[in-house]
Each structure stands twice: as structure tokens, then as C-alpha cells.
Amino acid sequence: MDKKLTILQVHNFYRIPGGEDTVVENERRLLEKGGHRVIPYFRDNKELADFSLFRKLLLPLTTVFNPETYRQVRGLIRREHIDIVHVHNTLNLVSPAVYYAAAAEGVPVVQTVHNFRLLCPGATFYRDGHICEDCVTKGLGCAVKHRCYRDSRLQTLACVLSTKFHRMTGIYGKLSYICLTDFNREKLLSLPQIRPERVFVKPNFTQAVDAPILPAEARENRFVFAGRLDRLKGIEVLLEAWKQMGADAPELLLCGTGPMEDWCRSFLAENSLTKIRMPGFVDNRQLRHLIGASKGLILPTQWYEGFPMSIVEALSVGTPVICSDLGNAGSIVTEGVSGRKFRADSPEDLIRAVRACTGLCQSTYETYLSEYTAEKNYSRLLEIYGRVLEANT
């Protein structure tokens, strides 16, 4: 696309920063480097702490439709001559009102699908220790019954009512979507009102590090886990595998913090697991250096995931990924090319994958170059914008 666009970038930050925020910033820089104008419309859920009691009482309603968003977005579209609205997250303060504002101004919307919230109020397809798709097969009322959003029946009800209302208006069928994987796209298309020709696939990306890619024989006999220390991320399966390997286990670094941090320390002490170290939080620069000097990144996730940035960052330094053969993570990693996959609930199968993870550094890095560079992502994003704008004329 030769035309330089003006894009309204819409994002509602959660209280705790996450991967979505990184994607928003990466895409903003990418587009501005290409000469496009990016106008931000951002809200932050930290604002909720300063809300008056009255505004907090209104929150269940403004989560469904925030009139402030509607007015402000319509004004921005007019003043800034917006060509396309690119939405990342709307919960809680932005709300789906942004879609209606864009529609009223005749401007197309692209929604990046970072999670499964359009289908699952909890956004994860995970409940009570197992994958759950009840809201797809049995209806959204299942989420209220099980308090799937923040373990609150009231907050879950607000999410369910919002989703039902906007499905009834048909607004979701008027949007275009960017899914991060084919797996995401398949799930999203289970909503009948969403048309296949409006759903595109574009993965996340990362910039390559300014350092040589180490061959396998030059790397430490070490594997890295990077993420929250909790059951959802598979920390129990991971530590059980290292326990079973015993003295033959390679070194394992648990980089991160989380609700099971104390449990992990107790497990290591009780089982004398001296090959495992817990450095806690590690900043991104140092973490990528550690991963780049290790034999593999391990992602033993127990849920479908969104699009783990840790996978792409590992690929960018030629480090194979060992991950659960489940959901998005399993669809990103190619067996025997960019890593190894194992059955999510099996420590024994994880051990097999660890021992088979050899000689993949070059093919892993080639995967990054072919699919996950900034240049590839920029071309794909502009291609999507072009097709959306063409369909809107």
C-alpha cells in the first residue's frame, strides 16, 4: 500500500502489564517508522481506583457501552481524519462503544483477537484445572454459574450481558479481525455472525537481537522457563519432570514470579532438586540473553494461551521451544523444526521432548526469519489494512 494512513489505535490497559501492551507498542513503532500516523486512544484500568462510588456503581453499564468512549472516538475520527480504527482491548473502560462510534463515522474497524473473550467470558477456555468450552457448546450462562471472570458471579454476569447484547446488535459481524494463529481463527469462526473473509491471521513479531546466533554445541546445558509460576502455566508438570530425571537433568532456570513461588521453593527443597535455580523476575534484555545461550525454552502451558511473546523471542535467538501440544502454543511450534511438543499433562513426555531437543538452532532461527520479523509483519499488516479499506468502499 502506497498511501500513508492515519490509524486510530485503541487499547484498554489492564492493571497488570502484559503481552498485549507490548504488541500495541511494537505495532505503533512499526507503523510510524513506515511513515503512517498513529493516533492513540488509551484507557487504563488503574483509573478505577480513583472512581467515585457513583461511577463504580455505573461500571457494569459502562462496561457494556461507555457513552464517553462513543463521543470521544467520534470526535477523534473527525478531527484527525482517521482512515481505520485498530482495536486491541476494550475491557473495562473503553467498552465496545468504540465499534459503534467508528460505524457511525463510516470508518472500518480491525480488532486484534488477543484472547478468547468473544467466546469465553473468562477469556481463557480454562476452568477448574482443565480446558473448558462450555460457553461455546452450552451457552454463556455456564460462565455465570462457575464465576469464570475474576471468580465473581456479578462481574461475570456483566461480561456475559455485554457479549450477548453486542451479539444481538450484530456489531461483531461488521468488524474485521486479526487472529494471531490459525487456531485462534478456527475458534473465532464458531460465532456464526463472523464472516471468514473478514478474519485474517497475522502473528506477533519481535526485533532480532544484535548478537550472533550461537550453535547448539556452544550453548549451556540449560533450559529456561519464563512466565508466571502457577498451575495454568504448567509449573507442576515441569518440576515433576525434573524430579524424575534426577541427577541426569540439565540445569533449569525458573524466570518469573507468581502465586506458586513458595510452593516451588518447597518442592525443590523437599526433593533436593539442585539443578533448578529460581532467579525470580528477569528483565527482557537479560532474559533473551539467557535464552539465547540455552538449549531450549520450555512452555508447559495447560491452557490454549494467546500468543506467547516468549516463543517468538526464543525463535529470534535461534533457541528451540519445547511446549505443550495444545492450543496456540502448539500451533506455533513446528515439531522437529522450531522445537519439540509433548502431551500437556505428561511429565514423562516432557522428559522425552527435552532429551530430543538437539540440533534445531539453525532451523529455529530460519523460522523466525521467514515468519516473525518486523519487516514481514509490517507487510502483512498493511496488506490487511488494504483489504479492509477496499471492502469498506
CSV table of C-alpha atoms in Angstrom, one decimal:
chain,number,residue,atom,x,y,z
A,1,MET,CA,0.0,0.0,0.0
A,2,ASP,CA,1.5,3.3,-1.1
A,3,LYS,CA,-0.9,5.6,0.8
A,4,LYS,CA,0.2,6.8,4.2
A,5,LEU,CA,-2.7,6.0,6.6
A,6,THR,CA,-3.9,7.6,9.8
A,7,ILE,CA,-4.7,4.9,12.2
A,8,LEU,CA,-6.6,5.3,15.5
A,9,GLN,CA,-5.0,2.7,17.9
A,10,VAL,CA,-7.4,1.8,20.7
A,11,HIS,CA,-6.3,-0.1,23.8
A,12,ASN,CA,-7.5,-0.5,27.3
A,13,PHE,CA,-4.6,-1.4,29.6
A,14,TYR,CA,-5.1,-3.9,32.4
A,15,ARG,CA,-4.0,-3.2,35.9
A,16,ILE,CA,-1.1,-5.6,35.5
A,17,PRO,CA,1.0,-5.0,32.3
A,18,GLY,CA,1.1,-7.9,29.8
A,19,GLY,CA,2.0,-9.1,26.4
A,20,GLU,CA,-0.9,-7.1,24.7
A,21,ASP,CA,0.7,-3.9,25.8
A,22,THR,CA,4.0,-4.9,24.1
A,23,VAL,CA,2.2,-5.7,20.9
A,24,VAL,CA,0.4,-2.3,20.9
A,25,GLU,CA,3.7,-0.5,21.3
A,26,ASN,CA,5.6,-2.7,18.8
A,27,GLU,CA,2.9,-2.0,16.1
A,28,ARG,CA,2.8,1.7,16.8
A,29,ARG,CA,6.6,1.9,16.3
A,30,LEU,CA,6.4,-0.2,13.2
A,31,LEU,CA,3.7,1.9,11.6
A,32,GLU,CA,5.3,5.2,12.5
A,33,LYS,CA,8.6,4.0,11.0
A,34,GLY,CA,6.7,3.3,7.8
A,35,GLY,CA,5.5,6.9,7.7
A,36,HIS,CA,1.9,6.4,8.9
A,37,ARG,CA,0.2,8.5,11.6
A,38,VAL,CA,-0.9,6.6,14.7
A,39,ILE,CA,-3.3,8.4,17.0
A,40,PRO,CA,-3.7,6.7,20.4
A,41,TYR,CA,-7.0,6.3,22.3
A,42,PHE,CA,-5.9,4.6,25.5
A,43,ARG,CA,-7.5,4.0,28.8
A,44,ASP,CA,-6.1,2.2,31.9
A,45,ASN,CA,-7.9,0.1,34.4
A,46,LYS,CA,-5.8,1.7,37.1
A,47,GLU,CA,-8.1,4.7,36.7
A,48,LEU,CA,-10.8,2.6,38.5
A,49,ALA,CA,-9.0,3.3,41.8
A,50,ASP,CA,-9.9,7.0,41.6
A,51,PHE,CA,-13.5,6.5,40.6
A,52,SER,CA,-16.2,7.9,42.8
A,53,LEU,CA,-18.7,5.5,44.3
A,54,PHE,CA,-21.3,6.6,41.8
A,55,ARG,CA,-19.0,5.8,38.8
A,56,LYS,CA,-18.1,2.5,40.3
A,57,LEU,CA,-21.8,1.6,40.6
A,58,LEU,CA,-22.3,2.5,36.9
A,59,LEU,CA,-19.3,0.3,35.8
A,60,PRO,CA,-21.5,-2.7,34.9
A,61,LEU,CA,-23.4,-0.5,32.5
A,62,THR,CA,-20.4,1.4,31.1
A,63,THR,CA,-18.6,-1.9,30.6
A,64,VAL,CA,-21.3,-2.8,28.1
A,65,PHE,CA,-21.4,0.7,26.5
A,66,ASN,CA,-19.4,3.7,27.6
A,67,PRO,CA,-21.0,6.9,26.1
A,68,GLU,CA,-17.8,8.8,26.9
A,69,THR,CA,-15.9,6.5,24.6
A,70,TYR,CA,-18.6,6.9,21.9
A,71,ARG,CA,-18.3,10.7,22.0
A,72,GLN,CA,-14.6,10.9,22.2
A,73,VAL,CA,-13.9,8.4,19.5
A,74,ARG,CA,-16.3,10.0,17.1
A,75,GLY,CA,-14.6,13.4,17.8
A,76,LEU,CA,-11.1,11.9,17.2
A,77,ILE,CA,-12.2,10.3,13.9
A,78,ARG,CA,-13.5,13.6,12.6
A,79,ARG,CA,-10.6,15.8,13.8
A,80,GLU,CA,-7.8,13.5,12.8
A,81,HIS,CA,-9.3,12.3,9.6
A,82,ILE,CA,-8.9,8.6,10.7
A,83,ASP,CA,-8.7,6.0,7.9
A,84,ILE,CA,-9.0,2.9,10.0
A,85,VAL,CA,-9.6,2.1,13.7
A,86,HIS,CA,-7.4,-0.7,15.1
A,87,VAL,CA,-8.7,-2.0,18.5
A,88,HIS,CA,-6.7,-4.3,20.8
A,89,ASN,CA,-8.6,-4.4,24.1
A,90,THR,CA,-11.9,-2.7,25.3
A,91,LEU,CA,-12.3,-4.1,28.9
A,92,ASN,CA,-13.3,-2.3,31.1
A,93,LEU,CA,-13.3,1.4,30.3
A,94,VAL,CA,-13.2,1.7,26.5
A,95,SER,CA,-16.1,-0.8,26.0
A,96,PRO,CA,-17.5,-1.9,22.7
A,97,ALA,CA,-18.8,1.6,22.2
A,98,VAL,CA,-15.7,2.2,20.1
A,99,TYR,CA,-17.2,-0.1,17.4
A,100,TYR,CA,-20.4,1.9,17.2
A,101,ALA,CA,-18.6,5.2,17.1
A,102,ALA,CA,-16.5,4.0,14.1
A,103,ALA,CA,-19.5,2.7,12.4
A,104,ALA,CA,-21.4,6.0,12.8
A,105,GLU,CA,-18.5,7.7,11.1
A,106,GLY,CA,-18.2,5.2,8.3
A,107,VAL,CA,-14.7,4.1,9.3
A,108,PRO,CA,-13.8,0.4,9.3
A,109,VAL,CA,-12.6,-1.4,12.5
A,110,VAL,CA,-9.9,-4.0,12.8
A,111,GLN,CA,-10.0,-5.9,16.1
A,112,THR,CA,-6.9,-7.9,17.1
A,113,VAL,CA,-8.0,-11.0,19.0
A,114,HIS,CA,-5.5,-11.4,21.8
A,115,ASN,CA,-7.6,-13.9,23.8
A,116,PHE,CA,-10.9,-15.8,23.7
A,117,ARG,CA,-13.2,-13.3,25.4
A,118,LEU,CA,-15.6,-13.0,22.5
A,119,LEU,CA,-16.4,-16.7,23.1
A,120,CYS,CA,-15.5,-17.2,26.8
A,121,PRO,CA,-16.1,-14.5,29.4
A,122,GLY,CA,-13.1,-15.7,31.3
A,123,ALA,CA,-11.1,-15.3,28.1
A,124,THR,CA,-9.1,-18.5,28.6
A,125,PHE,CA,-11.2,-21.6,27.8
A,126,TYR,CA,-9.9,-22.9,31.1
A,127,ARG,CA,-11.8,-23.7,34.3
A,128,ASP,CA,-11.2,-25.8,37.5
A,129,GLY,CA,-7.9,-27.3,36.2
A,130,HIS,CA,-9.0,-28.3,32.7
A,131,ILE,CA,-9.8,-26.9,29.3
A,132,CYS,CA,-13.4,-25.8,29.1
A,133,GLU,CA,-15.5,-24.8,26.1
A,134,ASP,CA,-18.9,-25.0,27.7
A,135,CYS,CA,-19.8,-21.4,26.8
A,136,VAL,CA,-19.5,-22.3,23.1
A,137,THR,CA,-21.4,-25.6,23.3
A,138,LYS,CA,-23.9,-24.9,26.1
A,139,GLY,CA,-24.3,-21.1,26.2
A,140,LEU,CA,-22.7,-18.2,28.1
A,141,GLY,CA,-24.8,-18.9,31.2
A,142,CYS,CA,-22.2,-21.5,32.1
A,143,ALA,CA,-19.7,-18.8,32.9
A,144,VAL,CA,-22.0,-17.2,35.4
A,145,LYS,CA,-22.6,-20.5,37.1
A,146,HIS,CA,-18.9,-21.1,37.5
A,147,ARG,CA,-17.9,-17.4,38.2
A,148,CYS,CA,-15.4,-17.5,35.4
A,149,TYR,CA,-14.4,-13.9,35.4
A,150,ARG,CA,-12.3,-13.0,38.5
A,151,ASP,CA,-14.2,-15.6,40.5
A,152,SER,CA,-17.1,-13.1,40.7
A,153,ARG,CA,-20.6,-14.0,39.7
A,154,LEU,CA,-21.6,-10.4,39.4
A,155,GLN,CA,-18.6,-9.4,37.3
A,156,THR,CA,-19.0,-12.5,35.1
A,157,LEU,CA,-22.7,-11.6,34.6
A,158,ALA,CA,-21.7,-8.1,33.4
A,159,CYS,CA,-19.3,-9.7,30.8
A,160,VAL,CA,-22.0,-12.1,29.7
A,161,LEU,CA,-24.6,-9.5,29.3
A,162,SER,CA,-22.2,-7.3,27.3
A,163,THR,CA,-21.3,-10.2,25.0
A,164,LYS,CA,-25.0,-11.2,24.5
A,165,PHE,CA,-26.1,-7.6,23.8
A,166,HIS,CA,-23.4,-6.9,21.2
A,167,ARG,CA,-24.1,-10.3,19.5
A,168,MET,CA,-27.7,-9.3,19.3
A,169,THR,CA,-27.0,-5.9,17.7
A,170,GLY,CA,-24.8,-7.7,15.1
A,171,ILE,CA,-21.9,-5.4,15.6
A,172,TYR,CA,-19.4,-8.3,15.7
A,173,GLY,CA,-20.3,-9.2,12.2
A,174,LYS,CA,-19.4,-5.7,11.0
A,175,LEU,CA,-15.8,-5.8,12.2
A,176,SER,CA,-12.7,-7.3,10.7
A,177,TYR,CA,-10.4,-9.4,12.8
A,178,ILE,CA,-6.7,-10.2,13.1
A,179,CYS,CA,-6.1,-13.5,14.8
A,180,LEU,CA,-2.6,-14.4,15.9
A,181,THR,CA,-2.8,-18.0,14.8
A,182,ASP,CA,-4.9,-20.4,12.6
A,183,PHE,CA,-6.0,-22.0,15.8
A,184,ASN,CA,-7.4,-18.6,17.0
A,185,ARG,CA,-9.2,-18.1,13.7
A,186,GLU,CA,-10.8,-21.5,13.8
A,187,LYS,CA,-12.2,-20.8,17.3
A,188,LEU,CA,-13.4,-17.3,16.4
A,189,LEU,CA,-15.3,-18.6,13.4
A,190,SER,CA,-17.5,-20.7,15.7
A,191,LEU,CA,-19.5,-17.4,16.0
A,192,PRO,CA,-22.0,-17.6,13.1
A,193,GLN,CA,-22.2,-13.9,12.5
A,194,ILE,CA,-18.5,-13.5,11.8
A,195,ARG,CA,-17.7,-14.0,8.1
A,196,PRO,CA,-14.5,-15.9,7.1
A,197,GLU,CA,-13.4,-13.3,4.6
A,198,ARG,CA,-13.2,-10.7,7.5
A,199,VAL,CA,-10.8,-12.8,9.6
A,200,PHE,CA,-7.1,-12.5,8.9
A,201,VAL,CA,-4.1,-14.2,10.5
A,202,LYS,CA,-1.0,-12.2,11.5
A,203,PRO,CA,1.3,-13.4,14.2
A,204,ASN,CA,3.1,-11.2,16.7
A,205,PHE,CA,6.7,-10.2,16.0
A,206,THR,CA,9.9,-9.1,17.7
A,207,GLN,CA,13.1,-7.4,16.7
A,208,ALA,CA,16.2,-9.6,16.4
A,209,VAL,CA,18.9,-9.0,19.0
A,210,ASP,CA,22.2,-7.5,17.9
A,211,ALA,CA,24.2,-10.6,18.7
A,212,PRO,CA,25.4,-13.7,16.9
A,213,ILE,CA,23.2,-16.8,17.0
A,214,LEU,CA,25.0,-19.5,19.0
A,215,PRO,CA,25.2,-23.0,17.5
A,216,ALA,CA,23.9,-25.8,19.7
A,217,GLU,CA,27.3,-27.1,20.7
A,218,ALA,CA,28.3,-23.6,22.1
A,219,ARG,CA,25.2,-23.4,24.4
A,220,GLU,CA,25.0,-24.2,28.1
A,221,ASN,CA,23.3,-27.5,29.0
A,222,ARG,CA,20.4,-25.5,30.3
A,223,PHE,CA,16.7,-24.9,29.7
A,224,VAL,CA,14.7,-21.8,30.6
A,225,PHE,CA,11.1,-21.4,31.8
A,226,ALA,CA,9.9,-17.7,31.5
A,227,GLY,CA,6.5,-16.8,32.9
A,228,ARG,CA,4.2,-16.8,35.9
A,229,LEU,CA,4.8,-19.5,38.4
A,230,ASP,CA,1.3,-21.0,38.6
A,231,ARG,CA,-0.7,-24.1,37.7
A,232,LEU,CA,-2.1,-22.6,34.5
A,233,LYS,CA,1.5,-22.3,33.1
A,234,GLY,CA,2.2,-26.0,33.9
A,235,ILE,CA,4.8,-25.4,36.7
A,236,GLU,CA,3.8,-28.7,38.4
A,237,VAL,CA,4.3,-30.8,35.3
A,238,LEU,CA,7.7,-29.1,34.7
A,239,LEU,CA,9.0,-29.7,38.2
A,240,GLU,CA,7.8,-33.3,38.3
A,241,ALA,CA,9.7,-33.9,35.1
A,242,TRP,CA,12.9,-32.6,36.6
A,243,LYS,CA,12.3,-34.6,39.7
A,244,GLN,CA,12.0,-37.8,37.6
A,245,MET,CA,15.2,-37.0,35.7
A,246,GLY,CA,17.1,-36.7,38.9
A,247,ALA,CA,20.9,-36.4,38.6
A,248,ASP,CA,20.7,-36.7,34.8
A,249,ALA,CA,18.6,-33.5,34.5
A,250,PRO,CA,20.1,-30.4,32.8
A,251,GLU,CA,20.0,-27.1,34.5
A,252,LEU,CA,16.7,-25.4,34.6
A,253,LEU,CA,16.1,-21.7,35.3
A,254,LEU,CA,12.6,-20.6,36.5
A,255,CYS,CA,12.5,-16.9,35.5
A,256,GLY,CA,9.4,-15.3,36.9
A,257,THR,CA,7.3,-14.9,40.0
A,258,GLY,CA,3.7,-15.9,40.8
A,259,PRO,CA,1.3,-17.5,43.2
A,260,MET,CA,3.1,-20.8,43.3
A,261,GLU,CA,6.6,-19.3,44.1
A,262,ASP,CA,6.6,-20.6,47.7
A,263,TRP,CA,5.3,-24.0,46.5
A,264,CYS,CA,8.2,-24.2,44.0
A,265,ARG,CA,10.8,-23.4,46.6
A,266,SER,CA,9.3,-26.1,49.0
A,267,PHE,CA,9.2,-28.6,46.2
A,268,LEU,CA,12.9,-28.0,45.3
A,269,ALA,CA,13.9,-28.3,48.9
A,270,GLU,CA,11.9,-31.5,49.6
A,271,ASN,CA,13.2,-33.3,46.6
A,272,SER,CA,16.8,-31.9,46.7
A,273,LEU,CA,16.5,-30.5,43.1
A,274,THR,CA,19.8,-28.8,42.9
A,275,LYS,CA,19.7,-28.4,39.1
A,276,ILE,CA,16.9,-25.9,39.3
A,277,ARG,CA,17.5,-22.2,40.0
A,278,MET,CA,14.9,-19.5,40.7
A,279,PRO,CA,16.3,-16.1,39.8
A,280,GLY,CA,12.8,-14.5,40.0
A,281,PHE,CA,11.9,-11.7,37.7
A,282,VAL,CA,14.4,-11.2,34.9
A,283,ASP,CA,14.2,-8.1,32.6
A,284,ASN,CA,13.6,-8.8,28.9
A,285,ARG,CA,17.1,-7.9,27.7
A,286,GLN,CA,18.8,-10.3,30.2
A,287,LEU,CA,16.2,-12.9,29.6
A,288,ARG,CA,16.8,-13.0,25.9
A,289,HIS,CA,20.5,-13.3,26.5
A,290,LEU,CA,19.9,-16.3,28.8
A,291,ILE,CA,17.5,-17.9,26.4
A,292,GLY,CA,20.0,-17.3,23.5
A,293,ALA,CA,22.7,-19.2,25.4
A,294,SER,CA,20.5,-22.1,26.4
A,295,LYS,CA,19.4,-25.3,24.7
A,296,GLY,CA,15.7,-24.6,24.8
A,297,LEU,CA,12.8,-22.6,26.2
A,298,ILE,CA,10.1,-24.6,27.9
A,299,LEU,CA,6.5,-23.6,27.8
A,300,PRO,CA,4.5,-26.4,29.6
A,301,THR,CA,1.2,-24.4,29.4
A,302,GLN,CA,-2.0,-26.1,30.5
A,303,TRP,CA,-4.4,-23.8,28.5
A,304,TYR,CA,-4.7,-22.6,24.9
A,305,GLU,CA,-2.7,-19.3,25.5
A,306,GLY,CA,-3.0,-16.2,23.4
A,307,PHE,CA,0.3,-15.7,21.5
A,308,PRO,CA,3.2,-16.1,24.0
A,309,MET,CA,5.8,-13.4,23.1
A,310,SER,CA,8.4,-15.7,24.8
A,311,ILE,CA,8.1,-18.1,21.9
A,312,VAL,CA,8.9,-15.5,19.2
A,313,GLU,CA,11.7,-14.1,21.3
A,314,ALA,CA,13.2,-17.6,21.6
A,315,LEU,CA,13.0,-18.1,17.9
A,316,SER,CA,14.7,-14.8,17.3
A,317,VAL,CA,17.8,-16.1,19.0
A,318,GLY,CA,17.7,-19.5,17.4
A,319,THR,CA,16.5,-21.3,20.6
A,320,PRO,CA,14.1,-24.2,20.1
A,321,VAL,CA,10.9,-24.2,22.1
A,322,ILE,CA,9.6,-27.2,24.0
A,323,CYS,CA,5.9,-26.7,24.5
A,324,SER,CA,2.6,-28.4,25.3
A,325,ASP,CA,0.9,-29.8,22.1
A,326,LEU,CA,-2.1,-27.6,23.0
A,327,GLY,CA,-3.8,-24.6,21.5
A,328,ASN,CA,-1.9,-21.6,20.2
A,329,ALA,CA,1.5,-22.6,21.5
A,330,GLY,CA,1.2,-26.0,19.9
A,331,SER,CA,0.2,-24.4,16.6
A,332,ILE,CA,3.2,-22.0,16.6
A,333,VAL,CA,5.9,-24.6,17.2
A,334,THR,CA,6.7,-27.0,14.3
A,335,GLU,CA,7.8,-30.4,15.6
A,336,GLY,CA,11.4,-31.1,14.7
A,337,VAL,CA,12.0,-27.7,13.1
A,338,SER,CA,11.5,-25.0,15.7
A,339,GLY,CA,11.2,-27.2,18.8
A,340,ARG,CA,9.5,-30.2,20.3
A,341,LYS,CA,6.0,-30.8,21.6
A,342,PHE,CA,4.7,-33.0,24.4
A,343,ARG,CA,1.3,-34.0,25.9
A,344,ALA,CA,0.4,-31.2,28.3
A,345,ASP,CA,-0.3,-33.4,31.3
A,346,SER,CA,2.6,-35.8,31.0
A,347,PRO,CA,6.0,-35.2,32.8
A,348,GLU,CA,7.2,-38.4,31.1
A,349,ASP,CA,6.5,-37.0,27.6
A,350,LEU,CA,8.1,-33.7,28.6
A,351,ILE,CA,11.3,-35.6,29.5
A,352,ARG,CA,11.3,-37.2,26.1
A,353,ALA,CA,10.9,-33.8,24.4
A,354,VAL,CA,13.8,-32.4,26.5
A,355,ARG,CA,16.1,-35.2,25.5
A,356,ALA,CA,15.1,-35.0,21.8
A,357,CYS,CA,15.7,-31.2,21.7
A,358,THR,CA,19.0,-31.2,19.8
A,359,GLY,CA,20.3,-29.7,16.6
A,360,LEU,CA,17.5,-27.4,15.9
A,361,CYS,CA,19.1,-24.0,16.4
A,362,GLN,CA,19.6,-23.1,12.7
A,363,SER,CA,16.1,-24.3,11.6
A,364,THR,CA,14.6,-22.4,14.5
A,365,TYR,CA,16.3,-19.2,13.5
A,366,GLU,CA,15.2,-19.7,9.9
A,367,THR,CA,11.7,-20.0,11.1
A,368,TYR,CA,12.0,-16.6,12.8
A,369,LEU,CA,13.4,-15.0,9.6
A,370,SER,CA,10.6,-16.4,7.4
A,371,GLU,CA,7.7,-15.6,9.7
A,372,TYR,CA,8.3,-13.3,12.7
A,373,THR,CA,10.5,-10.4,11.7
A,374,ALA,CA,9.3,-6.8,11.8
A,375,GLU,CA,9.5,-6.5,8.1
A,376,LYS,CA,7.3,-9.5,7.4
A,377,ASN,CA,4.8,-8.2,10.0
A,378,TYR,CA,4.7,-4.7,8.5
A,379,SER,CA,3.9,-6.1,5.1
A,380,ARG,CA,1.2,-8.3,6.4
A,381,LEU,CA,-0.4,-5.6,8.5
A,382,LEU,CA,-0.6,-3.2,5.5
A,383,GLU,CA,-2.0,-6.0,3.3
A,384,ILE,CA,-4.8,-6.5,5.9
A,385,TYR,CA,-5.5,-2.7,6.2
A,386,GLY,CA,-5.6,-2.5,2.4
A,387,ARG,CA,-8.2,-5.4,2.1
A,388,VAL,CA,-10.3,-3.9,4.9
A,389,LEU,CA,-10.4,-0.5,3.4
A,390,GLU,CA,-11.2,-1.9,-0.1
A,391,ALA,CA,-14.1,-3.8,1.3
A,392,ASN,CA,-15.4,-0.7,3.1
A,393,THR,CA,-15.6,1.4,-0.1
